[in-house]
Short mmCIF file of C-alpha atoms in Angstrom, two decimals:
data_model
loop_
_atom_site.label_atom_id
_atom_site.label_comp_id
_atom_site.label_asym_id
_atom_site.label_seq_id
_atom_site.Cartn_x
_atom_site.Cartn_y
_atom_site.Cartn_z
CA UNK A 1 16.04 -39.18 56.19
CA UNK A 2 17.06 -35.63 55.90
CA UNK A 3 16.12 -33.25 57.99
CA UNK A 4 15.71 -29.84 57.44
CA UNK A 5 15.33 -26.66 59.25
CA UNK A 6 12.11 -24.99 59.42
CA UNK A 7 12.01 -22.14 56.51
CA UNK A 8 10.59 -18.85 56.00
CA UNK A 9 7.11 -18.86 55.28
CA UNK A 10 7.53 -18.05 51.82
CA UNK A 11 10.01 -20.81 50.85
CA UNK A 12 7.28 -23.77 51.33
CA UNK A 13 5.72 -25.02 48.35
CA UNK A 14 3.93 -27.27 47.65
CA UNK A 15 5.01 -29.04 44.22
CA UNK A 16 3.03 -29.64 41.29
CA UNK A 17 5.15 -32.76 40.32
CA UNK A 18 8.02 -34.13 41.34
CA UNK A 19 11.12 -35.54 39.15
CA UNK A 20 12.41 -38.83 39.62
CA UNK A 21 16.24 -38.92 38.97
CA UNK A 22 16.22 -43.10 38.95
CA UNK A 23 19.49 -43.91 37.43
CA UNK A 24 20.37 -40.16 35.68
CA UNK A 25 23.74 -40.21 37.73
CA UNK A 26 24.50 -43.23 34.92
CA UNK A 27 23.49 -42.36 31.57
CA UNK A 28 25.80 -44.49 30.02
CA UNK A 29 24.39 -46.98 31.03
CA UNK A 30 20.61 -46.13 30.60
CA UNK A 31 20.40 -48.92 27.47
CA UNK A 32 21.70 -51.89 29.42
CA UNK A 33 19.93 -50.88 32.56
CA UNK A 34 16.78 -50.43 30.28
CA UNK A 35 17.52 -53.94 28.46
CA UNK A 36 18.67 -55.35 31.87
CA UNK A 37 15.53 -54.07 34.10
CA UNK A 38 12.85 -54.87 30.62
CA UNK A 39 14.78 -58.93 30.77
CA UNK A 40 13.97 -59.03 34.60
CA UNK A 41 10.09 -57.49 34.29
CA UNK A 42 9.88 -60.36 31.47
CA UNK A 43 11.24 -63.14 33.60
CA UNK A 44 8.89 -61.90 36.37
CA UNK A 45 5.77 -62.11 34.19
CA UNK A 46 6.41 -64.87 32.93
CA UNK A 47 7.75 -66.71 35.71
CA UNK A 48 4.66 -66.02 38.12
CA UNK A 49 2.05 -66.13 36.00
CA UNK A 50 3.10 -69.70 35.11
CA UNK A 51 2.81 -70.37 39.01
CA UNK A 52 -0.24 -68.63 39.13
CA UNK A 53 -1.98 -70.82 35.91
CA UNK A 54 -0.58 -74.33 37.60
CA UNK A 55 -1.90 -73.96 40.27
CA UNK A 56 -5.38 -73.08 39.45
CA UNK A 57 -5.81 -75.41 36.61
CA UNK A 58 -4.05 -78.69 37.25
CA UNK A 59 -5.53 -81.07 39.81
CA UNK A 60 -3.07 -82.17 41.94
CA UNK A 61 -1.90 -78.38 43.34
CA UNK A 62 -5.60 -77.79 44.63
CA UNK A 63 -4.46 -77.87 48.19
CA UNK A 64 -4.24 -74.87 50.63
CA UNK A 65 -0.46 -74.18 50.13
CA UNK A 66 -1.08 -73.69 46.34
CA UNK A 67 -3.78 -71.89 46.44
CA UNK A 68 -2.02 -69.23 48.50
CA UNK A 69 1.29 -69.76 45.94
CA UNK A 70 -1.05 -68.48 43.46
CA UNK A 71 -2.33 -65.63 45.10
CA UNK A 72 1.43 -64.60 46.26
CA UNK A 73 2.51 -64.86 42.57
CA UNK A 74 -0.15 -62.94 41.54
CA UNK A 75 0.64 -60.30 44.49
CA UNK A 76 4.18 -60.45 43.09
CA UNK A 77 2.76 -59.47 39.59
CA UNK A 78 0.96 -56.68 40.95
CA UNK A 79 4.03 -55.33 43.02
CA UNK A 80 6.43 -55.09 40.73
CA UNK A 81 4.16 -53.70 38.09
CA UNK A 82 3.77 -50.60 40.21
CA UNK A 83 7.25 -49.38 39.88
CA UNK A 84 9.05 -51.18 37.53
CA UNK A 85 7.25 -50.29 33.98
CA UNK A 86 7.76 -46.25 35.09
CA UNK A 87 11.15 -47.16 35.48
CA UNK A 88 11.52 -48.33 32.32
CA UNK A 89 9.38 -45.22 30.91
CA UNK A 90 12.10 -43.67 32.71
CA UNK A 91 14.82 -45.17 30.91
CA UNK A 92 13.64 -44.85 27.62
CA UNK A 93 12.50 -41.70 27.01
CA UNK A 94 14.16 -39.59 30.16
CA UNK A 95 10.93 -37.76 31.11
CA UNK A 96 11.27 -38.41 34.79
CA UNK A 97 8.45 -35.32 35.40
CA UNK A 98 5.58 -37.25 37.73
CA UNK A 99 3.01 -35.32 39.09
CA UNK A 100 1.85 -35.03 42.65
CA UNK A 101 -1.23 -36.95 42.08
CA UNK A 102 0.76 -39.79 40.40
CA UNK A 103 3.75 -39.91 42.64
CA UNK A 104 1.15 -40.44 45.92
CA UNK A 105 -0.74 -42.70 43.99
CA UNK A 106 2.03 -44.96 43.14
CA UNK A 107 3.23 -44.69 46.37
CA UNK A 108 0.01 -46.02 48.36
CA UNK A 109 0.00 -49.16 45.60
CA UNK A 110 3.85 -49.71 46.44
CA UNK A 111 2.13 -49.17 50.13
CA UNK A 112 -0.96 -51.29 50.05
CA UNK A 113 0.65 -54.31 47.97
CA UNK A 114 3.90 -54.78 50.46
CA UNK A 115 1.90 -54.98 53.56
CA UNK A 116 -0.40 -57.53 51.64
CA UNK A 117 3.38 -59.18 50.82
CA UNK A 118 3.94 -59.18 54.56
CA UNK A 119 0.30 -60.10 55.20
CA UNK A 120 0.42 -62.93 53.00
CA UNK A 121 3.71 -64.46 54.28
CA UNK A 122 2.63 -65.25 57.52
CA UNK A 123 -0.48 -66.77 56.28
CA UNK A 124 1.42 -69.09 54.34
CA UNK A 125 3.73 -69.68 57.22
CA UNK A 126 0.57 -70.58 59.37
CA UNK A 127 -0.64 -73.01 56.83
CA UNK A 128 2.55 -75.01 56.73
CA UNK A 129 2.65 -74.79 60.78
CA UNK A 130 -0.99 -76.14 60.79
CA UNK A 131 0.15 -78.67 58.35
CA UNK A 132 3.54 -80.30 59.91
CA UNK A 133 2.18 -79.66 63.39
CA UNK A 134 -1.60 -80.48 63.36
CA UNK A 135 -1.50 -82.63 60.20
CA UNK A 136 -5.00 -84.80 61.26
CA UNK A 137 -6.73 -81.61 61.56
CA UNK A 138 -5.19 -79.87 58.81
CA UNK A 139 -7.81 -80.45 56.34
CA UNK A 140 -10.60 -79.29 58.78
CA UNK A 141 -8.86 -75.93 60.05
CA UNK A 142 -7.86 -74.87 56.46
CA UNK A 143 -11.11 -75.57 54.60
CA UNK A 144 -11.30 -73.40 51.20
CA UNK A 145 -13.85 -70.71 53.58
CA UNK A 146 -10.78 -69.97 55.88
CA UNK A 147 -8.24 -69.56 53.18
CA UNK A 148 -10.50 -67.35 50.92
CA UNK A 149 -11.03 -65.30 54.49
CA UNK A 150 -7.22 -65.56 55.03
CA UNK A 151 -6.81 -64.22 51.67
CA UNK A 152 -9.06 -61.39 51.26
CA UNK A 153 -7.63 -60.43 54.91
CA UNK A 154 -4.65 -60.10 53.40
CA UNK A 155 -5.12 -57.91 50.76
CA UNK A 156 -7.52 -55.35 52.19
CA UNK A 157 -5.78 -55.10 56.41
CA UNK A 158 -3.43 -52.68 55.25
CA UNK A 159 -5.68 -50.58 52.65
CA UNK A 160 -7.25 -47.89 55.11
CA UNK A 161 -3.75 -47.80 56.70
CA UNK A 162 -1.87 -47.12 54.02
CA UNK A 163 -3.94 -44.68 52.53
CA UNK A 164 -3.74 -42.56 55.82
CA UNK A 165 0.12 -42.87 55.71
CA UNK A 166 0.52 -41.68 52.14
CA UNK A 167 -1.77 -38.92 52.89
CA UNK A 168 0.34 -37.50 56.07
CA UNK A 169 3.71 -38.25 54.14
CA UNK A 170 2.14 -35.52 51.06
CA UNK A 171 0.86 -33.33 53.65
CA UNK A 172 4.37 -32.16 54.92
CA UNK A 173 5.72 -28.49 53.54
CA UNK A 174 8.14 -28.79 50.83
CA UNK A 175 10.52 -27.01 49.79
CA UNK A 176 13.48 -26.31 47.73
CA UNK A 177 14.48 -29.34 45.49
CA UNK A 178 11.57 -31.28 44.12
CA UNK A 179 14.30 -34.12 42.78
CA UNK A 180 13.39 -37.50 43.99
CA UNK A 181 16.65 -39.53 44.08
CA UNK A 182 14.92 -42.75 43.50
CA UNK A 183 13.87 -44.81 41.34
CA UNK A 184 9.64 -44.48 42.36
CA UNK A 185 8.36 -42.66 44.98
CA UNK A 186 9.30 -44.24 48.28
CA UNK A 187 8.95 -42.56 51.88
CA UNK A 188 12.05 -41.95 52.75
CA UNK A 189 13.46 -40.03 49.54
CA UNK A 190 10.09 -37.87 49.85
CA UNK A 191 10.46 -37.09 53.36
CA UNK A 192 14.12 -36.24 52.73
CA UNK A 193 12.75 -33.02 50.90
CA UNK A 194 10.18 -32.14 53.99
CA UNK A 195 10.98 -28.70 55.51
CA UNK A 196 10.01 -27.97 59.20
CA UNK A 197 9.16 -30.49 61.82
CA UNK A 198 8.15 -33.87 60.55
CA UNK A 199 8.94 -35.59 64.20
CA UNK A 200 5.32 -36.99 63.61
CA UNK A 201 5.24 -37.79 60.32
CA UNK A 202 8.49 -39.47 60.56
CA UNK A 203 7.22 -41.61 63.84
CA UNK A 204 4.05 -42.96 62.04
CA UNK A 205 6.54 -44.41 59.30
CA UNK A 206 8.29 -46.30 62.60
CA UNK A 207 4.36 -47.70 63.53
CA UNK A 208 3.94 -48.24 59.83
CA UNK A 209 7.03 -50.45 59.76
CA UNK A 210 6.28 -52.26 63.14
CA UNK A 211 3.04 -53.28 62.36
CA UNK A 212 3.48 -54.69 58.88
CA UNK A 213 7.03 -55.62 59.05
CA UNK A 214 8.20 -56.78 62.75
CA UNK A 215 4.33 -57.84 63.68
CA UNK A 216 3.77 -61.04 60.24
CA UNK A 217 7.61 -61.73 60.87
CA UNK A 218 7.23 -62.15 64.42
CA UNK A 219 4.37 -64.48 64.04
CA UNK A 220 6.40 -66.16 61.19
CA UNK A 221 9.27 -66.77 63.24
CA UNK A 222 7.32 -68.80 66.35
CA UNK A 223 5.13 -70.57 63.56
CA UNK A 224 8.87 -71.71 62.51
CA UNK A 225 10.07 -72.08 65.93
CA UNK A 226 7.18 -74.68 66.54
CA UNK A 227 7.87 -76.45 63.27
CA UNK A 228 11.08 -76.99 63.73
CA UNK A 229 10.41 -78.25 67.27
CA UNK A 230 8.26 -80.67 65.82
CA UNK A 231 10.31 -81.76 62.81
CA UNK A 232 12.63 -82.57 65.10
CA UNK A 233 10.61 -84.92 67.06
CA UNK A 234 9.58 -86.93 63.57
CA UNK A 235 11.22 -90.48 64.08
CA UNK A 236 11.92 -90.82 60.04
CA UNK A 237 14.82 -88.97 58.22
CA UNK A 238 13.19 -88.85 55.20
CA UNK A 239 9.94 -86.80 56.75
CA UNK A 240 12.00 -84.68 58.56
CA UNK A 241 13.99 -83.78 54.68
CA UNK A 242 10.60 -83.49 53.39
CA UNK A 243 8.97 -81.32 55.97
CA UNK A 244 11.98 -78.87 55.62
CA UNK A 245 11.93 -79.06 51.56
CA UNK A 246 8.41 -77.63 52.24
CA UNK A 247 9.61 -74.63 54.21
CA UNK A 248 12.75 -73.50 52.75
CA UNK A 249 11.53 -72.35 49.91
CA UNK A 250 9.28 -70.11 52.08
CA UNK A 251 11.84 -69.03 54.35
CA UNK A 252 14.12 -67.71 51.99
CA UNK A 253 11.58 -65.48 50.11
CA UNK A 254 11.05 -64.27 53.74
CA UNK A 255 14.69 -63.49 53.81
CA UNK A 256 14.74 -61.74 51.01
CA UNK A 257 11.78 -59.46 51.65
CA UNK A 258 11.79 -58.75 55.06
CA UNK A 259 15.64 -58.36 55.50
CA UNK A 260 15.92 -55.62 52.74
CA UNK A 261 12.68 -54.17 53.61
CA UNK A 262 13.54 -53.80 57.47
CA UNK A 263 17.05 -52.42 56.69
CA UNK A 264 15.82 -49.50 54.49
CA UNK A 265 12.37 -48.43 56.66
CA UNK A 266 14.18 -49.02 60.35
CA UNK A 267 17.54 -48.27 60.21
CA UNK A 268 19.11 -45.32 61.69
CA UNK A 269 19.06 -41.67 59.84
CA UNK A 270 22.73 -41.46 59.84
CA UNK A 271 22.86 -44.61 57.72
CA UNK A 272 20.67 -43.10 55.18
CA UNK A 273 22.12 -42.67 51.82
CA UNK A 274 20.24 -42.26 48.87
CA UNK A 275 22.34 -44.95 46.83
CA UNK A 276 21.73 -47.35 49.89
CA UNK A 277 17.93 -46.85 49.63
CA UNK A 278 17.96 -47.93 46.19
CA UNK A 279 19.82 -50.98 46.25
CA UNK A 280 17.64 -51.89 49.54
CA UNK A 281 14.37 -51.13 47.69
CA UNK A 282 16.14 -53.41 44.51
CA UNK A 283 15.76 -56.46 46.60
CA UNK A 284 11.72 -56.21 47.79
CA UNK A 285 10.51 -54.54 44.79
CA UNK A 286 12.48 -56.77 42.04
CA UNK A 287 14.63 -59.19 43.02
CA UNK A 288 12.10 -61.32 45.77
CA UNK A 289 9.26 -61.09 43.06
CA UNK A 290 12.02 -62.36 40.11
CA UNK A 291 13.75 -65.21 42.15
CA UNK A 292 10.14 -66.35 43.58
CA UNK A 293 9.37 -68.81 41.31
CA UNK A 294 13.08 -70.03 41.11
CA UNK A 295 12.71 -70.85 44.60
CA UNK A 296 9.38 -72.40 44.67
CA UNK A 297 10.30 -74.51 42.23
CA UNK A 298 13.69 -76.01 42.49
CA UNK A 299 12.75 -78.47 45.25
CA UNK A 300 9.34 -78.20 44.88
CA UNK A 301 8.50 -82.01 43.00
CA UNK A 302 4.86 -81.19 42.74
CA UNK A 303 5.45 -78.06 40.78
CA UNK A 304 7.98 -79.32 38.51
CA UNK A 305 5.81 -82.19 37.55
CA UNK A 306 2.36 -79.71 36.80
CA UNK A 307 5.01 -77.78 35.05
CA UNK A 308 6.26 -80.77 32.80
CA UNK A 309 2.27 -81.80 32.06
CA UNK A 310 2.02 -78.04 31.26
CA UNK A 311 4.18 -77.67 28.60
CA UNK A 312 3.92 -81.16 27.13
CA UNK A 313 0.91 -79.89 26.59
#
């Protein structure tokens, strides 16, 4: 994040909107980024709101795992909805003015919706350690009360948080440039245009990052450690494939989001780059919500086969 001397009084402003720049250092290629980004969007509709219809209407996905497959899809919906359809307001008309209002507002959903992403991910990872490492009480410990709990905890944790943090990222002095080098309004391009001493504000985005990013994956990565201690131990090589079929899928969405998400919110300023930030935010914004049902369904039997009654339908 830049960092900028503090100015003369009279060279803070605060700005009535904001510009996104996106992709304007590529206009030629503004149509096939708009056809390419508008095909993704598509696929991501599509894709996760067939998940999410599976697995509430057909019989044999009403189980715990599904249920929280459907919510993540949905989440998925609602995440990259948030940035992606400006973007492609962006693209097609090249009226990248956003106002204050909307820019913060966007922000806090971007905000709100990846901590329930992080939230989320560790739930499911706690439902498949309950079920390969407590499978006679499984049914018990995840009755449809503690899921819905699990759920809703999910979604609404991070809400009061996030609001707070969008609010002391807007309430830094600006000035000079109002040009957001980014494709939607992210912290790091907005506190690159922060004038004085934003030691605090910039420390808060560190607790921000620790607590929804290295807390879920932390938990996510003993829930695996104890899986994979007791996969291990399972005498028959087919249970042991089967167990591990079950949590791939999960572990490389986990991959996905929390590697590229990590990388751009923790890594050090002098890595910063504005280009960087964009290809980082690429891979937790678009590319984990477009290759999510890809993954959950390539080795996923039970899908494939609601999927087939689906459409023979």
């Amino acid at each position: 994040m830049m960092h900028h001397p503090k100015p003369p009084e009279e060279n803070v402003t605060t700005p009535v909107e904001f510009v996104l720049l996106g992709f304007a250092d590529v206009p030629h290629l503004r149509w096939f980024l708009f056809g390419l980004f508008f095909a993704i969007y598509t696929i991501i509709l599509w894709g996760n709101g067939t998940i999410l219809i599976i697995t509430k209407v057909d019989p044999t996905l009403q189980t715990p795992m599904y249920y929280f497959l459907g919510n993540f899809s949905f989440l998925e919906i609602c995440y990259v909805s948030a940035t992606l359809p400006r973007m492609l307001l962006n693209l097609a008309t090249q009226r990248r003015n956003l106002s204050l209002v909307a820019c913060a507002t966007q922000m806090c959903f971007v905000l709100i919706l990846g901590a329930t992403e992080c939230f989320l991910l560790a739930v499911m990872a706690y439902d498949r350690h309950v079920a390969i490492c407590q499978p006679l009480h499984y049914p018990l410990i995840m009755n449809p009360k503690v899921c819905t709990k699990l759920v809703a905890g999910s979604w609404v944790s991070g809400i009061p948080v996030q609001i707070g943090q969008t609010i002391q990222v807007f309430s830094v002095p600006f000035c000079g440039s109002n040009q957001i080098n980014h494709f939607f309004c992210d912290i790091p391009p907005i506190l690159g245009l922060a004038c004085g001493e934003i030691l605090v504000n910039k420390m808060m985005v560190y607790l921000g990052a620790i607590l929804f990013l290295f807390v879920p994956l932390l938990f996510i990565l003993v829930s695996y450690s104890k899986i994979i201690t007791t996969v291990l131990k399972l005498p028959s090589t087919t249970g042991r494939a089967k167990a591990f079929s079950t949590c791939s899928s999960h572990l490389a969405v986990v991959g996905l989001f929390f590697g590229s998400s990590i990388i751009t919110y923790l890594r050090p300023k002098s890595d910063h780059s504005a280009e960087k930030d964009k290809v980082l935010s690429l891979f937790y914004t678009i590319v984990t919500p477009m290759f999510n049902p890809i993954i959950y369904t390539l080795r996923n039997k039970d899908v494939i086969m609601a999927l087939k009654k689906l459409f023979s339908k």
